[in-house]
Coordinates of C-alpha atoms in Angstrom, one line a residue:
X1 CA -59.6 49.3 38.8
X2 CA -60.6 49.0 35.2
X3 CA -62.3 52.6 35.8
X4 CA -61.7 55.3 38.7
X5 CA -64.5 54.9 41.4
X6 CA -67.2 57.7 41.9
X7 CA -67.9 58.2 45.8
X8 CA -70.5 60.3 46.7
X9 CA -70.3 61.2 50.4
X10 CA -73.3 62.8 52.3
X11 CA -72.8 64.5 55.3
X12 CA -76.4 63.5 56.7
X13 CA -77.5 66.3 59.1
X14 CA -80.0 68.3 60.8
X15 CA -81.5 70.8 58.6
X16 CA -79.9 74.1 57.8
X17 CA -76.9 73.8 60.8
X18 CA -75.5 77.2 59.4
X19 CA -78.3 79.0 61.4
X20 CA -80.2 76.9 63.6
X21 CA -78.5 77.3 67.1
X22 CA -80.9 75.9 69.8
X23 CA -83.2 73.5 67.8
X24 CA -82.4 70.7 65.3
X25 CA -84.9 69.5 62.9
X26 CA -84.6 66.3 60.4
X27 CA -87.4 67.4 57.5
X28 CA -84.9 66.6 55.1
X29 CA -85.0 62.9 55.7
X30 CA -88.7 63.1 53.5
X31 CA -86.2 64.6 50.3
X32 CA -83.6 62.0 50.8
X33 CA -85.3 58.8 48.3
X34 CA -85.4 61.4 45.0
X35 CA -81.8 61.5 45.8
X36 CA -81.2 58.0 46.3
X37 CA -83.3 57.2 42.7
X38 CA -81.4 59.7 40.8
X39 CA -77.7 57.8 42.1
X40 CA -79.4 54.4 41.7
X41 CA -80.3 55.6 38.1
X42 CA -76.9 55.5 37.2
X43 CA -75.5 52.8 39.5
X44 CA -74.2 54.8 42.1
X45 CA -73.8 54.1 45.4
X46 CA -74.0 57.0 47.7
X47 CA -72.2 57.1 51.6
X48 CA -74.7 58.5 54.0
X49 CA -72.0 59.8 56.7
X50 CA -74.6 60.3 59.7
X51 CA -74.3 61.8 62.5
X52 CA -76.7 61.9 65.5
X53 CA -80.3 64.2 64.9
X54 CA -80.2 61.5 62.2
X55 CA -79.3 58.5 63.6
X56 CA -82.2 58.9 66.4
X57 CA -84.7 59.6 63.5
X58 CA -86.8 56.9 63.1
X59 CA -87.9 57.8 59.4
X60 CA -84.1 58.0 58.5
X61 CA -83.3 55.0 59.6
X62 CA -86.1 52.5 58.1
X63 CA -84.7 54.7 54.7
X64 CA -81.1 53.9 55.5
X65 CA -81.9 50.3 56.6
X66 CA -83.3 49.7 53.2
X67 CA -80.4 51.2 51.3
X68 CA -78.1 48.7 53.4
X69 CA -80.4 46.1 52.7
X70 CA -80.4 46.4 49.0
X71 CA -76.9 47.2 49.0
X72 CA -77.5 50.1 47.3
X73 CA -75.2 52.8 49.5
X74 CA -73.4 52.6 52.8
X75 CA -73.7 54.7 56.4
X76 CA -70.9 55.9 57.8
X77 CA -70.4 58.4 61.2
X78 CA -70.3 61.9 61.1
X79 CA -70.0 63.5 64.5
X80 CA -71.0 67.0 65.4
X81 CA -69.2 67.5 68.5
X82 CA -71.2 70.1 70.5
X83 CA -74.7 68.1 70.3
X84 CA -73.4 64.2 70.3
X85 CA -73.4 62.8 73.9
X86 CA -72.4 63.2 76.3
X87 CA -73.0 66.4 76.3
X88 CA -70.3 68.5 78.8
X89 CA -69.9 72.3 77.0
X90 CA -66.8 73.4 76.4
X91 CA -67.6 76.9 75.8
X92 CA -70.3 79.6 77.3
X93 CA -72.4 78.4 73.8
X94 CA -71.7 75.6 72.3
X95 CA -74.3 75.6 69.9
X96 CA -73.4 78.9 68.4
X97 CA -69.6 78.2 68.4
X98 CA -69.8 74.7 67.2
X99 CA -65.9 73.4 68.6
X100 CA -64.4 71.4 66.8
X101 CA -64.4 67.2 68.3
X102 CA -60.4 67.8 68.3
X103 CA -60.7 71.0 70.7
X104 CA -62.6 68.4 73.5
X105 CA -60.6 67.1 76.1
X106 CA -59.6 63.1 75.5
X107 CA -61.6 61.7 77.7
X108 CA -64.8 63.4 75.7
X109 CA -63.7 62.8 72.3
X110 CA -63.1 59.0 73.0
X111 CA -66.4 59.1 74.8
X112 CA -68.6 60.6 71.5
X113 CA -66.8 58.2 69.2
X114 CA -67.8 55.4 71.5
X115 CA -71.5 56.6 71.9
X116 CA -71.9 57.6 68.1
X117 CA -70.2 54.0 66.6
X118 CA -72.5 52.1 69.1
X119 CA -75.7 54.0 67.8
X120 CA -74.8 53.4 64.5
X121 CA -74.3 50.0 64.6
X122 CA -77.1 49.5 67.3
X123 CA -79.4 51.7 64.8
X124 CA -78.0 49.6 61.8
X125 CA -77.4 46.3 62.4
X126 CA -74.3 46.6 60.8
X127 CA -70.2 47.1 61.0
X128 CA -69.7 51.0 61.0
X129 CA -66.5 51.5 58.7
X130 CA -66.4 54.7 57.5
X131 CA -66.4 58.1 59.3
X132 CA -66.1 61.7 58.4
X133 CA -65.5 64.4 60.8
X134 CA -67.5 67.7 62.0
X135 CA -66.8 70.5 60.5
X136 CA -63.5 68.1 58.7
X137 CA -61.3 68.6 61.8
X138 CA -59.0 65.5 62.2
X139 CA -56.0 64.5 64.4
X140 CA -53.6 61.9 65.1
X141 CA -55.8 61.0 68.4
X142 CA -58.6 60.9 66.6
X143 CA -57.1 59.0 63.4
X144 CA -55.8 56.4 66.9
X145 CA -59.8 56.2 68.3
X146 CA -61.1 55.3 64.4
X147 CA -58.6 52.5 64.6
X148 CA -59.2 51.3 67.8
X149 CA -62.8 50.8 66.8
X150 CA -62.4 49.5 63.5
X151 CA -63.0 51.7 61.3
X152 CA -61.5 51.3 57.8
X153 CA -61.6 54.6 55.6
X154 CA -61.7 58.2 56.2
X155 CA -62.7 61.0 54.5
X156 CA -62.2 64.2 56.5
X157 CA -59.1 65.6 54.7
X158 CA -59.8 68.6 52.2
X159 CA -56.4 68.7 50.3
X160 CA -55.6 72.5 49.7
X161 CA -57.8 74.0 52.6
X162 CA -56.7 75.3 55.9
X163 CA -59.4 75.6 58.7
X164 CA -57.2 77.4 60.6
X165 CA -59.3 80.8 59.9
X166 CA -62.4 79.0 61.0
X167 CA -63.0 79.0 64.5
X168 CA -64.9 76.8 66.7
X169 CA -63.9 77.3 70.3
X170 CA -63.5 81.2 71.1
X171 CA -60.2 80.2 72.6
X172 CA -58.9 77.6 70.3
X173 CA -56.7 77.7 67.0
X174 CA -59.3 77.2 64.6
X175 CA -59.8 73.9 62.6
X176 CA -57.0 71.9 60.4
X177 CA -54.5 73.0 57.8
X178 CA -55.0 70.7 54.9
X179 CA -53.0 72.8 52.5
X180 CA -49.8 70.5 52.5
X181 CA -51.7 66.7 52.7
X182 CA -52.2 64.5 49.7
X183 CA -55.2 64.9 47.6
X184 CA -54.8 61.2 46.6
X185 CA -55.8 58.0 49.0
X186 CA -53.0 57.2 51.1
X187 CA -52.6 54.3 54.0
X188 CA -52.3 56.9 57.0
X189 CA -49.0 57.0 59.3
X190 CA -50.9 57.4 62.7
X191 CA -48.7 59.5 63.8
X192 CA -48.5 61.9 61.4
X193 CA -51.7 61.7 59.5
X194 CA -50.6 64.0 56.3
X195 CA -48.2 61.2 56.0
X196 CA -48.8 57.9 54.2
X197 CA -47.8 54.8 56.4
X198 CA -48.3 51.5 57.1
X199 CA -51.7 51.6 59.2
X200 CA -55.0 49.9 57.7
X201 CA -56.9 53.2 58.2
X202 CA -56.8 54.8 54.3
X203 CA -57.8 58.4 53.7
X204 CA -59.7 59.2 50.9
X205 CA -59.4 63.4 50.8
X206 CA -62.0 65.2 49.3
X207 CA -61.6 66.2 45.1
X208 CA -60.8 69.9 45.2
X209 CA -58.6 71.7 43.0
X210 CA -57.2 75.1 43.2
X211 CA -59.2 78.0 41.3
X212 CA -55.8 79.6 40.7
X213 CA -52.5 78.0 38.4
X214 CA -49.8 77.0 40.6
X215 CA -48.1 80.6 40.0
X216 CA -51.4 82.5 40.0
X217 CA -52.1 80.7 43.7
X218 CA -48.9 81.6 44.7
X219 CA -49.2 85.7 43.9
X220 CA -52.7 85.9 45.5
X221 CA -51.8 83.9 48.8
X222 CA -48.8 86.6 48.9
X223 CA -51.4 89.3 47.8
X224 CA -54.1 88.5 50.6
X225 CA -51.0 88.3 53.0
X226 CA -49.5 92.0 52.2
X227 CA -53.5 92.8 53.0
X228 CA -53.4 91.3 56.4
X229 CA -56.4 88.8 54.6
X230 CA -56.5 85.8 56.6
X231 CA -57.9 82.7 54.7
X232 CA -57.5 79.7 53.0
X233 CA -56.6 79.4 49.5
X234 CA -59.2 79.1 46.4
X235 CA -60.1 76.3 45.3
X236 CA -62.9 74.7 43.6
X237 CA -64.8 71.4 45.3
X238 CA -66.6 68.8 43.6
X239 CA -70.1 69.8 45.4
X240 CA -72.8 71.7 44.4
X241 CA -73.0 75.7 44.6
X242 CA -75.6 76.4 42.3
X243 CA -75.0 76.9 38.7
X244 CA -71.4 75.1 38.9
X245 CA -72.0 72.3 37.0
X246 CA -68.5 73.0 34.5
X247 CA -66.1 73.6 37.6
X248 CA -67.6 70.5 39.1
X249 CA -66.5 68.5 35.9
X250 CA -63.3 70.6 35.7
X251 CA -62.6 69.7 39.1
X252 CA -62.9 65.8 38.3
X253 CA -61.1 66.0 34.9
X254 CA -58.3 67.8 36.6
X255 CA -58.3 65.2 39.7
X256 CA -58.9 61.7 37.2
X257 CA -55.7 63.6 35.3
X258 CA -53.2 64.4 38.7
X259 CA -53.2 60.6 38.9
X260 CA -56.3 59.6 41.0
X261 CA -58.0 56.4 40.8
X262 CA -61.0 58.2 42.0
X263 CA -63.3 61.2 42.8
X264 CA -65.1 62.1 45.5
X265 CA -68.6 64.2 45.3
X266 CA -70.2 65.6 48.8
X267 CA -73.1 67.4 49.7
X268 CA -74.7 68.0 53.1
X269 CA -78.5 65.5 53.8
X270 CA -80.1 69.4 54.2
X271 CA -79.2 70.9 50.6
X272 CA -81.6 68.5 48.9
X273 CA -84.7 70.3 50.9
X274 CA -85.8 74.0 49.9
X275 CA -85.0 76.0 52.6
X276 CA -82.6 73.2 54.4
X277 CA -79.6 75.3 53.7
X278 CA -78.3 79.0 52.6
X279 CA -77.9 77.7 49.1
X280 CA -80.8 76.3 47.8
X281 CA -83.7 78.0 49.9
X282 CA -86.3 77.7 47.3
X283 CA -88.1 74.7 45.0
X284 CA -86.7 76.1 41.9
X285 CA -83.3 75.9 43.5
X286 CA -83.8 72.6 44.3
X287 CA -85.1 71.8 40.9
X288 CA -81.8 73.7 39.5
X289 CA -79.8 71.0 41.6
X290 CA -81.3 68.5 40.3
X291 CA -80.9 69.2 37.0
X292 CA -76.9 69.9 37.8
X293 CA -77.0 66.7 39.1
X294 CA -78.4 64.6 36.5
X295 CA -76.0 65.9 33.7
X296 CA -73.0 65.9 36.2
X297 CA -74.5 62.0 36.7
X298 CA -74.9 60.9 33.3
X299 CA -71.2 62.4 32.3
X300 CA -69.4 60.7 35.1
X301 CA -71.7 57.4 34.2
X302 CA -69.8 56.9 31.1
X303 CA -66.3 56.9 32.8
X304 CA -66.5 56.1 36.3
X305 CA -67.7 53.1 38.5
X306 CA -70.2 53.8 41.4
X307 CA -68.6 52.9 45.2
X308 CA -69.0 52.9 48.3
X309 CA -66.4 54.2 50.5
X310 CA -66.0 50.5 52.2
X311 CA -66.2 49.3 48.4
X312 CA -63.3 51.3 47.3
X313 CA -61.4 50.4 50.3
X314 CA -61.7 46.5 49.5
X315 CA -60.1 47.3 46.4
X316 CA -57.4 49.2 47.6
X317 CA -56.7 46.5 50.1
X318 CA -56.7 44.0 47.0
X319 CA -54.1 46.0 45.3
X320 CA -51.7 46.3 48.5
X321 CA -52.0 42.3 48.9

């Protein structure tokens, strides 16, 4: 690649998950085009990663059809374990805990991959090839189930993080500890997927640097241990927070830098609505994001090349060959 890629993954959602426990609602799907102008504006192709209040919304998917069509973005899966069927609970709330897909029993986690791909591609009209997971916890089995169903790309690993401290089931261990995979694409080993290997699945892992230099990291993660603080390292992600436009750019200069032949930009469907998540709540927030977003945009224009997650993975193939 001539220039690194810029992927811009959207985990596409019901609207503000952090609170609502017992309804989902799409309303963002109206905000969704002003997005999809802005990233056509500068030739970028964004990955709508969509999971299942989406993929039954009718207005959501004529949208999504048309980006397809024009072949101006991609959909990939997202899957929310505790509201994708079948539904079975695997706790006294699911809907307040949210359990992580990896925390099912095999059985049930084979049996939402295979309803979710065949909605998608039902919905669609097209081959599902790239998949995100809820709430970013991944496995080996579950790595094994996107292969089986031919899935090509990946993008559930958040270098430096460790979900660990996050629970889902009450009874469980929490989510994954990222801290010691790649943060560049690798060709997973399926059976050790912080490995790179030989299968055709490749991992693209999120761009997120540490806050901290390596030393400084070091000292607070021993720090917040003499504390008895339980949690994952600092880092920065390329993804909006309000008013971080610099640490975004600092987090893709530092990532184009370490080596990558790409960066990789998320946000959740809900964020671009006021009100659709804890961060931006009002218009002016919104407008604020916007604004991020169009000089983050026309910066990355000028060294980057827009792809789609499939896109990127054609060229990696090409290189392997």
């Amino acid at each position: 690649m001539t220039k690194p890629a810029f992927i811009i993954t959207i985990d596409t959602e019901g609207d503000n998950l952090w609170q609502n426990h017992q309804q989902i609602l799409t309303e963002n799907t109206r905000f969704l085009p002003r997005f999809q102008t802005l990233c056509e504006k500068y030739c970028f192709k964004p990955v709508y990663l969509t999971n299942y209040e989406m993929a039954t919304d009718a207005e959501y998917v004529e949208f999504a059809r048309d980006v397809i069509a024009r072949g101006a973005g991609e959909v990939g899966m997202h899957l929310h374990a505790w509201n994708s069927p079948p539904i079975l609970p695997l706790t006294d709330d699911d809907w307040r805990h949210k359990p992580y897909l990896i925390e099912f029993p095999a059985d049930q986690i084979r049996a939402k991959v295979d309803h979710m791909t065949k909605l998608l591609e039902d919905a669609f009209q097209t081959k599902i090839l790239s998949h995100r997971a809820g709430r970013w916890a991944f496995n080996e089995f579950y790595a094994s189930l996107l292969l089986e169903y031919g899935y090509q790309v990946d993008c559930s690993v958040t270098p430096r993080v460790n979900w660990q401290y996050s629970p889902g089931d009450p009874q469980g261990r929490g989510g994954t500890d990222y801290r010691h995979f790649p943060s560049q694409a690798y060709f997973i080993d399926p059976t050790n997927i912080a490995n790179a290997g030989h299968s055709p699945l490749l991992e693209v892992p999120m761009s997120i640097q540490y806050k901290h230099s390596g030393l400084m990291n070091v000292l607070k993660q021993g720090y917040d241990n003499l504390r008895g603080k339980k949690r994952s390292p600092s880092v920065h992600w390329l993804r909006p927070s309000g008013n971080n436009l610099e640490k975004m750019k600092l987090v893709a200069e530092r990532s184009l830098a370490q080596g990558n032949d790409y960066i990789e930009f998320m946000l959740h469907s809900s964020e671009f609505m006021p009100g659709g998540s804890p961060t931006f709540k009002t218009e002016e927030d919104i407008e604020g994001l916007y604004r991020d977003l169009e000089r983050l945009f026309k910066w990355l224009s000028e060294q980057t090349v827009g792809m789609t997650l499939a896109e990127y993975y054609q060229k990696k193939v090409e290189q392997h060959v």
